[in-house]
Amino acid sequence: MPVAPDIAAEIEKVKWADLIIFNFPIYWYSMPAIMKGWIDRVFISGFCYGGKRIYDRGGLEGKSAMLAFSLGGQPHMFGPGAIHGELEVMLQPILRGMLAYVGLTVLPPFAAYHVPYISPEARAEVLEGYRRHLLTLDARPPLVFPSMADFDENLRPKSRVG
C-alpha cells in the first residue's frame, strides 16, 4: 500500500534519528490526540512492526526514545495511593504499547510537575533539571520491557527451570 508523501517524509525522519524525544503535556492521562495521530500514521506495520517483529526485534531496534512531559499536578499527586495513581501505570500504553513495542530502547522519562502554576524561577529550575536529564542520558539505564528471547514461537513465556 502506498504511503502519502507527508507520511513518507516523517518515516524518513524516524529512519534518520538515533533518538526520538516526545515532548508534550499530559492531557487526560495521555498524550495529545495530534501526537497519538502522528504515531498511528508513522509507526506503520511493515516498517516498525509486524508478525513477531516486536519489542527487542521491532523495526526500530537500535534507536532510542524518551518522553519529556509536563503535568498540571504536583509530585505528591502521583504514586501508590495518590489521588491520580502511579505515573508509571499511566504511561504504560505509551512506553510499552507504542515505543517498546516497535523496538525502541526506552529511556527514563522527564516529568515537569505543576507547570501551569509555577513561578518563572521555578520554571527555570525545571528547565535546568531537563537540561541535566538530557546531558546524562548515556548514563541512565533504559526501562525494561519484554525480550522475544523469553517467549516461545506462540509468544507464551518459556518455562524457567531452577
mmCIF file of C-alpha atoms in Angstrom:
data_model
loop_
_atom_site.group_PDB
_atom_site.id
_atom_site.type_symbol
_atom_site.label_atom_id
_atom_site.label_comp_id
_atom_site.label_asym_id
_atom_site.label_seq_id
_atom_site.Cartn_x
_atom_site.Cartn_y
_atom_site.Cartn_z
ATOM 1 C CA MET A 1 0.000 0.000 0.000
ATOM 2 C CA PRO A 2 1.468 3.377 -0.960
ATOM 3 C CA VAL A 3 2.242 5.876 1.802
ATOM 4 C CA ALA A 4 1.190 9.522 1.480
ATOM 5 C CA PRO A 5 4.120 11.879 0.759
ATOM 6 C CA ASP A 6 3.808 13.715 4.097
ATOM 7 C CA ILE A 7 3.898 10.411 5.999
ATOM 8 C CA ALA A 8 6.827 9.161 3.904
ATOM 9 C CA ALA A 9 8.715 12.315 4.908
ATOM 10 C CA GLU A 10 8.025 11.608 8.589
ATOM 11 C CA ILE A 11 9.145 7.979 8.180
ATOM 12 C CA GLU A 12 12.413 9.226 6.685
ATOM 13 C CA LYS A 13 12.936 11.409 9.768
ATOM 14 C CA VAL A 14 12.417 8.370 12.013
ATOM 15 C CA LYS A 15 14.877 6.357 9.903
ATOM 16 C CA TRP A 16 17.457 9.136 10.259
ATOM 17 C CA ALA A 17 17.058 9.640 14.022
ATOM 18 C CA ASP A 18 19.052 7.800 16.678
ATOM 19 C CA LEU A 19 16.946 9.300 19.493
ATOM 20 C CA ILE A 20 13.334 10.473 19.352
ATOM 21 C CA ILE A 21 12.151 12.711 22.197
ATOM 22 C CA PHE A 22 8.404 13.006 22.533
ATOM 23 C CA ASN A 23 7.801 16.305 24.339
ATOM 24 C CA PHE A 24 4.192 17.027 25.301
ATOM 25 C CA PRO A 25 1.749 17.988 28.050
ATOM 26 C CA ILE A 26 -0.186 15.138 29.651
ATOM 27 C CA TYR A 27 -3.838 15.519 28.614
ATOM 28 C CA TRP A 28 -6.426 13.264 30.179
ATOM 29 C CA TYR A 29 -3.784 10.767 31.360
ATOM 30 C CA SER A 30 -2.190 10.511 27.925
ATOM 31 C CA MET A 31 -0.511 12.356 25.084
ATOM 32 C CA PRO A 32 -2.406 14.931 22.988
ATOM 33 C CA ALA A 33 -4.527 13.441 20.214
ATOM 34 C CA ILE A 34 -2.429 15.036 17.471
ATOM 35 C CA MET A 35 0.678 13.237 18.761
ATOM 36 C CA LYS A 36 -1.182 9.929 19.001
ATOM 37 C CA GLY A 37 -2.337 10.512 15.417
ATOM 38 C CA TRP A 38 1.276 11.017 14.325
ATOM 39 C CA ILE A 39 2.260 7.693 15.898
ATOM 40 C CA ASP A 40 -0.747 5.964 14.317
ATOM 41 C CA ARG A 41 0.256 7.206 10.854
ATOM 42 C CA VAL A 42 4.071 6.935 11.079
ATOM 43 C CA PHE A 43 4.694 3.810 13.184
ATOM 44 C CA ILE A 44 3.239 1.603 10.470
ATOM 45 C CA SER A 45 3.152 -2.156 10.121
ATOM 46 C CA GLY A 46 5.926 -3.489 7.942
ATOM 47 C CA PHE A 47 8.271 -0.651 8.835
ATOM 48 C CA CYS A 48 8.019 -0.508 12.651
ATOM 49 C CA TYR A 49 6.489 -3.865 13.491
ATOM 50 C CA GLY A 50 4.781 -6.873 12.015
ATOM 51 C CA GLY A 51 4.331 -10.504 12.923
ATOM 52 C CA LYS A 52 6.959 -11.279 15.533
ATOM 53 C CA ARG A 53 8.962 -8.133 14.769
ATOM 54 C CA ILE A 54 8.052 -6.564 18.101
ATOM 55 C CA TYR A 55 9.829 -5.393 21.240
ATOM 56 C CA ASP A 56 13.574 -6.076 21.010
ATOM 57 C CA ARG A 57 13.090 -7.387 17.466
ATOM 58 C CA GLY A 58 10.910 -4.493 16.297
ATOM 59 C CA GLY A 59 11.581 -2.431 13.218
ATOM 60 C CA LEU A 60 13.063 0.465 15.218
ATOM 61 C CA GLU A 61 15.563 -1.718 17.086
ATOM 62 C CA GLY A 62 18.804 0.170 17.647
ATOM 63 C CA LYS A 63 17.061 3.522 18.099
ATOM 64 C CA SER A 64 16.072 5.138 21.400
ATOM 65 C CA ALA A 65 13.105 7.162 22.578
ATOM 66 C CA MET A 66 12.289 9.249 25.604
ATOM 67 C CA LEU A 67 9.239 11.058 26.930
ATOM 68 C CA ALA A 68 9.527 14.597 28.261
ATOM 69 C CA PHE A 69 6.186 15.816 29.519
ATOM 70 C CA SER A 70 4.521 18.379 31.705
ATOM 71 C CA LEU A 71 1.678 17.883 34.147
ATOM 72 C CA GLY A 72 -0.641 20.233 35.963
ATOM 73 C CA GLY A 73 -0.439 18.154 39.134
ATOM 74 C CA GLN A 74 2.197 18.187 41.834
ATOM 75 C CA PRO A 75 4.553 15.255 42.510
ATOM 76 C CA HIS A 76 2.658 14.130 45.622
ATOM 77 C CA MET A 77 -0.463 13.594 43.481
ATOM 78 C CA PHE A 78 1.175 10.669 41.631
ATOM 79 C CA GLY A 79 2.235 7.382 43.185
ATOM 80 C CA PRO A 80 0.840 4.406 45.096
ATOM 81 C CA GLY A 81 -2.281 5.562 46.923
ATOM 82 C CA ALA A 82 -2.056 9.097 45.489
ATOM 83 C CA ILE A 83 -5.072 10.880 44.031
ATOM 84 C CA HIS A 84 -4.029 10.297 40.394
ATOM 85 C CA GLY A 85 -2.370 6.911 40.890
ATOM 86 C CA GLU A 86 1.033 5.803 39.723
ATOM 87 C CA LEU A 87 2.584 7.751 36.878
ATOM 88 C CA GLU A 88 4.325 4.601 35.614
ATOM 89 C CA VAL A 89 0.953 2.881 35.203
ATOM 90 C CA MET A 90 -0.486 5.910 33.416
ATOM 91 C CA LEU A 91 2.417 5.896 30.957
ATOM 92 C CA GLN A 92 2.422 2.143 30.149
ATOM 93 C CA PRO A 93 0.309 2.432 26.981
ATOM 94 C CA ILE A 94 2.870 4.904 25.621
ATOM 95 C CA LEU A 95 6.117 3.469 26.990
ATOM 96 C CA ARG A 96 5.354 -0.197 26.362
ATOM 97 C CA GLY A 97 2.482 -0.221 23.899
ATOM 98 C CA MET A 98 3.889 2.327 21.455
ATOM 99 C CA LEU A 99 7.627 2.814 21.992
ATOM 100 C CA ALA A 100 8.982 -0.513 23.262
ATOM 101 C CA TYR A 101 6.577 -2.464 21.034
ATOM 102 C CA VAL A 102 8.239 -1.133 17.868
ATOM 103 C CA GLY A 103 11.736 -1.945 19.119
ATOM 104 C CA LEU A 104 12.801 1.395 20.549
ATOM 105 C CA THR A 105 15.081 1.396 23.574
ATOM 106 C CA VAL A 106 13.027 3.451 26.019
ATOM 107 C CA LEU A 107 14.976 5.837 28.219
ATOM 108 C CA PRO A 108 13.690 7.131 31.569
ATOM 109 C CA PRO A 109 11.201 9.952 31.083
ATOM 110 C CA PHE A 110 11.463 13.509 32.331
ATOM 111 C CA ALA A 111 8.425 14.899 34.127
ATOM 112 C CA ALA A 112 7.801 18.593 34.787
ATOM 113 C CA TYR A 113 5.169 18.947 37.509
ATOM 114 C CA HIS A 114 2.652 21.715 38.221
ATOM 115 C CA VAL A 115 3.897 23.654 35.187
ATOM 116 C CA PRO A 116 0.893 25.936 34.563
ATOM 117 C CA TYR A 117 1.054 27.237 38.148
ATOM 118 C CA ILE A 118 4.739 27.749 38.952
ATOM 119 C CA SER A 119 6.767 30.949 39.132
ATOM 120 C CA PRO A 120 9.300 31.962 36.486
ATOM 121 C CA GLU A 121 12.063 30.977 38.934
ATOM 122 C CA ALA A 122 10.560 27.525 39.438
ATOM 123 C CA ARG A 123 10.168 27.182 35.665
ATOM 124 C CA ALA A 124 13.868 27.971 35.237
ATOM 125 C CA GLU A 125 14.637 25.200 37.779
ATOM 126 C CA VAL A 126 12.511 22.744 35.789
ATOM 127 C CA LEU A 127 14.340 23.665 32.588
ATOM 128 C CA GLU A 128 17.697 23.228 34.321
ATOM 129 C CA GLY A 129 16.558 19.787 35.554
ATOM 130 C CA TYR A 130 15.583 18.880 31.988
ATOM 131 C CA ARG A 131 18.981 20.047 30.726
ATOM 132 C CA ARG A 132 20.742 17.852 33.310
ATOM 133 C CA HIS A 133 18.473 14.906 32.385
ATOM 134 C CA LEU A 134 19.401 15.241 28.719
ATOM 135 C CA LEU A 135 23.120 15.611 29.433
ATOM 136 C CA THR A 136 23.114 12.385 31.452
ATOM 137 C CA LEU A 137 21.037 10.204 29.104
ATOM 138 C CA ASP A 138 24.015 7.980 28.292
ATOM 139 C CA ALA A 139 24.383 7.118 31.997
ATOM 140 C CA ARG A 140 20.706 6.282 32.506
ATOM 141 C CA PRO A 141 19.750 2.627 32.139
ATOM 142 C CA PRO A 142 16.827 2.068 29.784
ATOM 143 C CA LEU A 143 13.476 0.857 31.027
ATOM 144 C CA VAL A 144 12.999 -2.915 30.885
ATOM 145 C CA PHE A 145 10.393 -4.468 28.607
ATOM 146 C CA PRO A 146 9.815 -7.985 27.251
ATOM 147 C CA SER A 147 12.511 -9.709 25.235
ATOM 148 C CA MET A 148 11.333 -12.004 22.479
ATOM 149 C CA ALA A 149 14.004 -14.482 23.619
ATOM 150 C CA ASP A 150 11.910 -15.094 26.746
ATOM 151 C CA PHE A 151 8.922 -16.315 24.719
ATOM 152 C CA ASP A 152 8.302 -19.376 22.587
ATOM 153 C CA GLU A 153 7.049 -19.443 18.977
ATOM 154 C CA ASN A 154 3.464 -18.987 20.247
ATOM 155 C CA LEU A 155 4.505 -15.956 22.314
ATOM 156 C CA ARG A 156 3.993 -17.837 25.560
ATOM 157 C CA PRO A 157 6.629 -17.391 28.277
ATOM 158 C CA LYS A 158 9.325 -20.031 28.086
ATOM 159 C CA SER A 159 9.317 -22.242 31.155
ATOM 160 C CA ARG A 160 12.016 -21.403 33.617
ATOM 161 C CA VAL A 161 13.901 -24.240 35.251
ATOM 162 C CA GLY A 162 15.746 -23.739 38.531
#
